[in-house]
Coordinates of C-alpha atoms and ligand atoms in Angstrom, one line a residue:
M1 CA -14.3 -23.4 -35.2
T2 CA -16.9 -25.1 -33.7
S3 CA -19.3 -26.2 -36.4
L4 CA -22.8 -25.3 -36.1
I5 CA -25.8 -25.9 -38.0
I6 CA -28.0 -22.7 -37.9
P7 CA -31.6 -22.6 -39.2
K8 CA -32.9 -20.2 -42.0
V9 CA -35.1 -18.5 -39.2
I10 CA -34.3 -17.9 -35.7
G11 CA -37.1 -16.4 -33.3
H12 CA -36.6 -12.8 -32.4
R13 CA -36.3 -12.1 -28.7
G14 CA -38.4 -15.7 -28.3
A15 CA -41.3 -14.7 -30.8
K16 CA -41.6 -11.2 -30.0
G17 CA -44.7 -11.0 -32.4
Y18 CA -46.8 -13.5 -30.5
A19 CA -45.7 -12.8 -26.8
P20 CA -43.7 -10.3 -24.8
E21 CA -40.2 -10.1 -25.7
N22 CA -37.5 -11.7 -23.8
T23 CA -39.9 -13.4 -21.4
L24 CA -40.3 -17.5 -20.9
A25 CA -43.5 -17.0 -22.6
S26 CA -41.9 -15.7 -25.7
I27 CA -39.4 -18.8 -25.6
H28 CA -42.4 -21.2 -25.5
A29 CA -44.4 -19.5 -28.1
A30 CA -41.5 -20.0 -30.5
A31 CA -41.0 -23.4 -29.3
D32 CA -44.6 -24.2 -29.8
M33 CA -44.7 -23.2 -33.3
G34 CA -41.5 -25.6 -34.0
I35 CA -39.0 -22.8 -34.3
E36 CA -35.4 -24.5 -33.9
W37 CA -33.8 -21.4 -32.4
V38 CA -34.4 -18.2 -30.4
E39 CA -32.5 -15.1 -30.0
V40 CA -32.5 -13.4 -26.7
D41 CA -30.7 -10.3 -25.4
V42 CA -28.8 -10.3 -22.0
K43 CA -28.2 -7.5 -19.6
L44 CA -26.8 -7.2 -16.1
S45 CA -28.7 -6.0 -12.7
R46 CA -26.7 -3.4 -11.0
D47 CA -25.6 -6.4 -8.6
N48 CA -24.1 -8.5 -11.4
V49 CA -27.2 -10.7 -12.1
P50 CA -27.9 -11.7 -16.0
F51 CA -31.5 -11.2 -16.7
L52 CA -33.1 -11.5 -20.4
F53 CA -34.1 -7.5 -21.5
H54 CA -33.4 -5.6 -24.5
D55 CA -33.8 -1.8 -23.5
D56 CA -31.3 0.3 -21.2
D57 CA -34.3 1.8 -19.6
L58 CA -37.4 0.0 -18.1
E59 CA -40.2 1.9 -19.4
R60 CA -41.1 0.6 -22.7
C61 CA -41.3 -3.5 -21.5
T62 CA -42.1 -2.9 -17.9
G63 CA -43.8 0.5 -17.3
A64 CA -41.4 1.4 -14.5
A65 CA -39.2 4.3 -14.4
G66 CA -35.2 4.5 -14.7
A67 CA -32.5 2.6 -16.1
F68 CA -32.4 -1.3 -15.8
A69 CA -28.4 -0.8 -14.7
K70 CA -29.8 1.0 -11.6
K71 CA -31.9 -1.9 -10.2
D72 CA -30.9 -4.7 -8.3
A73 CA -32.3 -8.4 -9.2
Q74 CA -34.6 -8.2 -6.5
E75 CA -36.2 -5.2 -7.9
I76 CA -36.3 -6.5 -11.3
A77 CA -37.7 -9.7 -10.3
E78 CA -40.8 -7.7 -9.0
L79 CA -41.6 -5.9 -12.5
D80 CA -44.1 -6.9 -14.9
A81 CA -42.7 -7.6 -18.4
G82 CA -45.9 -8.9 -19.6
S83 CA -48.7 -6.2 -19.5
H84 CA -47.0 -4.1 -22.2
F85 CA -48.1 -6.7 -24.7
G86 CA -51.6 -7.7 -23.6
D87 CA -53.5 -8.5 -20.6
S88 CA -53.0 -12.3 -21.3
F89 CA -49.6 -11.8 -20.1
I90 CA -50.1 -9.9 -17.1
G91 CA -47.6 -11.2 -14.5
E92 CA -45.0 -12.4 -16.9
K93 CA -41.7 -11.8 -15.2
V94 CA -38.2 -10.4 -16.9
P95 CA -36.5 -13.6 -16.6
L96 CA -33.1 -14.7 -15.1
L97 CA -30.9 -15.8 -17.8
E98 CA -30.6 -19.2 -16.0
D99 CA -34.0 -20.0 -15.9
A100 CA -34.4 -19.0 -19.7
L101 CA -31.6 -21.3 -20.5
E102 CA -33.3 -24.0 -18.7
V103 CA -36.3 -23.4 -20.8
I104 CA -34.7 -23.2 -24.1
L105 CA -32.9 -26.7 -23.0
D106 CA -35.9 -28.2 -22.0
R107 CA -37.9 -27.3 -24.9
G108 CA -34.9 -28.5 -27.4
L109 CA -34.2 -25.1 -28.7
G110 CA -30.9 -23.8 -30.2
A111 CA -30.0 -20.4 -28.8
N112 CA -28.3 -17.2 -29.7
L113 CA -27.3 -15.0 -26.4
E114 CA -26.8 -11.4 -27.5
L115 CA -24.9 -9.7 -25.2
K116 CA -26.4 -6.4 -24.6
P117 CA -24.3 -4.5 -21.8
C118 CA -25.8 -1.3 -20.2
P119 CA -23.2 1.3 -21.1
G120 CA -19.8 0.5 -19.4
R121 CA -21.0 -2.9 -18.2
E122 CA -19.4 -4.6 -21.6
K123 CA -16.8 -7.1 -19.7
E124 CA -19.2 -7.6 -16.9
T125 CA -22.1 -8.6 -18.8
A126 CA -20.1 -11.3 -20.8
E127 CA -18.5 -12.7 -17.8
A128 CA -21.5 -13.0 -15.7
A129 CA -23.8 -14.5 -18.7
L130 CA -21.0 -16.9 -19.8
D131 CA -20.4 -17.7 -16.1
I132 CA -23.9 -18.9 -16.0
A133 CA -24.2 -20.3 -19.5
T134 CA -21.2 -22.4 -19.5
R135 CA -22.3 -23.9 -15.9
I136 CA -25.8 -24.9 -17.3
W137 CA -25.3 -25.8 -20.9
P138 CA -24.7 -29.3 -21.6
E139 CA -21.3 -30.1 -23.2
D140 CA -22.9 -32.7 -25.5
Q141 CA -25.2 -30.2 -27.0
P142 CA -24.2 -27.7 -30.0
P143 CA -23.3 -24.5 -28.0
P144 CA -25.1 -21.3 -28.2
L145 CA -23.9 -18.7 -30.4
I146 CA -22.7 -15.7 -28.7
S147 CA -23.2 -12.2 -30.4
S148 CA -22.8 -8.7 -29.8
F149 CA -22.5 -5.2 -31.1
S150 CA -20.0 -4.8 -28.3
H151 CA -16.2 -5.7 -29.3
V152 CA -15.3 -5.9 -25.7
S153 CA -18.1 -8.4 -24.8
L154 CA -17.2 -10.7 -27.6
E155 CA -13.4 -10.2 -26.8
T156 CA -14.3 -11.4 -23.3
A157 CA -16.5 -14.2 -24.5
M158 CA -13.4 -15.4 -26.5
D159 CA -11.2 -15.3 -23.6
M160 CA -13.5 -17.2 -21.5
I161 CA -14.9 -19.8 -23.9
P162 CA -13.1 -19.9 -27.2
A163 CA -14.8 -22.8 -28.6
W164 CA -18.2 -21.3 -28.5
P165 CA -19.1 -19.5 -31.7
R166 CA -19.5 -15.7 -31.7
G167 CA -21.3 -13.5 -33.9
L168 CA -20.4 -9.9 -34.9
L169 CA -23.4 -7.4 -34.9
I170 CA -23.2 -4.7 -37.5
D171 CA -25.8 -2.1 -37.7
D172 CA -24.0 0.8 -39.8
Y173 CA -21.4 -0.5 -42.3
L174 CA -18.3 -0.8 -40.6
E175 CA -15.2 -0.1 -42.6
N176 CA -12.8 -2.2 -40.4
W177 CA -15.3 -5.3 -40.4
R178 CA -12.5 -7.5 -41.6
D179 CA -10.3 -6.5 -39.1
L180 CA -12.9 -7.1 -36.3
V181 CA -14.0 -10.7 -37.6
A182 CA -10.6 -11.9 -37.9
Y183 CA -9.4 -10.4 -34.3
L184 CA -12.9 -11.5 -32.6
D185 CA -12.7 -14.8 -34.7
V186 CA -16.3 -14.9 -35.3
H187 CA -18.5 -17.5 -37.0
T188 CA -21.4 -15.4 -37.9
I189 CA -21.8 -11.6 -39.1
N190 CA -25.2 -10.4 -38.1
I191 CA -26.5 -7.3 -40.2
N192 CA -29.3 -5.1 -40.1
A193 CA -31.6 -6.0 -42.9
D194 CA -32.7 -2.7 -43.5
N195 CA -29.3 -1.1 -43.7
V196 CA -27.5 -3.6 -46.0
T197 CA -26.9 -3.8 -49.8
P198 CA -26.4 -6.7 -51.8
E199 CA -22.8 -6.0 -52.5
Q200 CA -22.0 -6.0 -48.8
V201 CA -23.7 -9.3 -48.5
V202 CA -21.3 -10.6 -51.1
E203 CA -18.2 -9.1 -49.2
Y204 CA -19.4 -10.9 -46.2
M205 CA -20.0 -14.2 -47.9
E206 CA -16.6 -13.9 -49.6
A207 CA -15.1 -13.7 -46.0
R208 CA -16.8 -17.2 -45.7
K209 CA -18.6 -16.4 -42.9
T210 CA -22.5 -17.3 -41.9
V211 CA -24.4 -14.1 -42.4
L212 CA -27.6 -13.7 -40.4
A213 CA -29.9 -10.5 -41.0
Y214 CA -32.0 -9.0 -38.2
T215 CA -35.3 -8.1 -38.0
V216 CA -37.3 -9.5 -41.0
N217 CA -40.9 -9.7 -40.5
A218 CA -41.9 -9.5 -44.2
A219 CA -41.9 -12.4 -46.4
D220 CA -40.6 -10.6 -49.7
Q221 CA -37.8 -9.2 -47.7
A222 CA -36.6 -12.7 -46.1
R223 CA -36.9 -14.0 -49.8
M224 CA -35.0 -11.1 -51.4
L225 CA -32.2 -11.5 -48.5
M226 CA -31.7 -15.2 -49.1
E227 CA -31.4 -14.6 -52.8
W228 CA -28.7 -12.0 -52.1
G229 CA -26.8 -15.0 -50.1
V230 CA -28.0 -14.4 -46.4
D231 CA -28.0 -17.8 -44.5
G232 CA -30.7 -17.1 -41.9
V233 CA -33.0 -14.2 -40.6
F234 CA -34.1 -13.0 -37.0
S235 CA -37.8 -12.6 -37.2
D236 CA -40.4 -11.7 -34.4
V237 CA -43.0 -13.9 -36.8
P238 CA -40.7 -16.8 -37.3
D239 CA -43.4 -19.0 -38.2
E240 CA -44.6 -16.7 -41.3
I241 CA -41.1 -16.2 -42.5
R242 CA -40.1 -19.7 -42.2
E243 CA -43.2 -20.5 -44.3
A244 CA -42.1 -17.8 -47.0
V245 CA -38.2 -19.2 -47.0
E246 CA -39.1 -22.7 -47.1
T247 CA -39.6 -23.4 -50.7
L248 CA -36.4 -21.6 -51.7
H249 CA -33.1 -23.5 -51.8
Ligands
G3P1 O1 -29.3 -10.0 -32.5 C1 -30.1 -9.5 -33.8 C2 -30.9 -8.4 -33.0 O2 -31.7 -8.7 -32.0 C3 -30.0 -7.2 -32.9 O3 -30.9 -6.0 -32.7 O4 -31.7 -4.2 -31.2 O5 -33.1 -6.4 -31.7 O6 -31.1 -6.5 -30.3 P1 -31.8 -5.8 -31.3
MG2 MG1 -31.1 -9.0 -29.8

């Protein structure tokens, strides 16, 4: 298993509290505040081009109607992913994964690429994202963490680049998590912070996996999770949460 040093606080969708999520501005915002790692979501256009985007639907982040999966790259490139957040971000684009990785590397950030396939595109999303990521990411840098709720996407990542660490995303507790963790040979278990008990955290720790929790924007919750044994958290306001957990050991 690849050894990987994951910070206690990872910027969520870049730094979603300060800039429009999953944009280059959001990655820069995280870097500007000295955050070490960012998490971003990866989806495929209809013509198989990977972009950073979270929702299956375009409306919330771009104001456009319809499904992300039904648009070609050219159409996605024309959308405005900034104005929903604030006028100062008007014109911010839905970034290509390729461009986002260049910024992540230029800014010296570590990355968690969450494969977020549109329904039915689980394998293709992993293939296209990892084709690009493995081409761009320097071999002498610690690799990105590849995570997903989709077991098919994780299985595809494992087949394509077994040496890159994988993270299993869990929302509701999964009775068969041990089987999945073993089969997918994951490095991290990424849990919903609002939907986990301290006993479950202990179970995950006993499996000797790194435990990360999403999405934590309150200092008290971050401290409590870390007291339970969680190794790191994803946050929209990573600067605030880092300050809150800095003094913990
Ligand atoms: O990867 C952690 C977290 O981002 C998972 O949930 O919905 O914010 O992508 P979501
Ligand atoms: Mg995500």
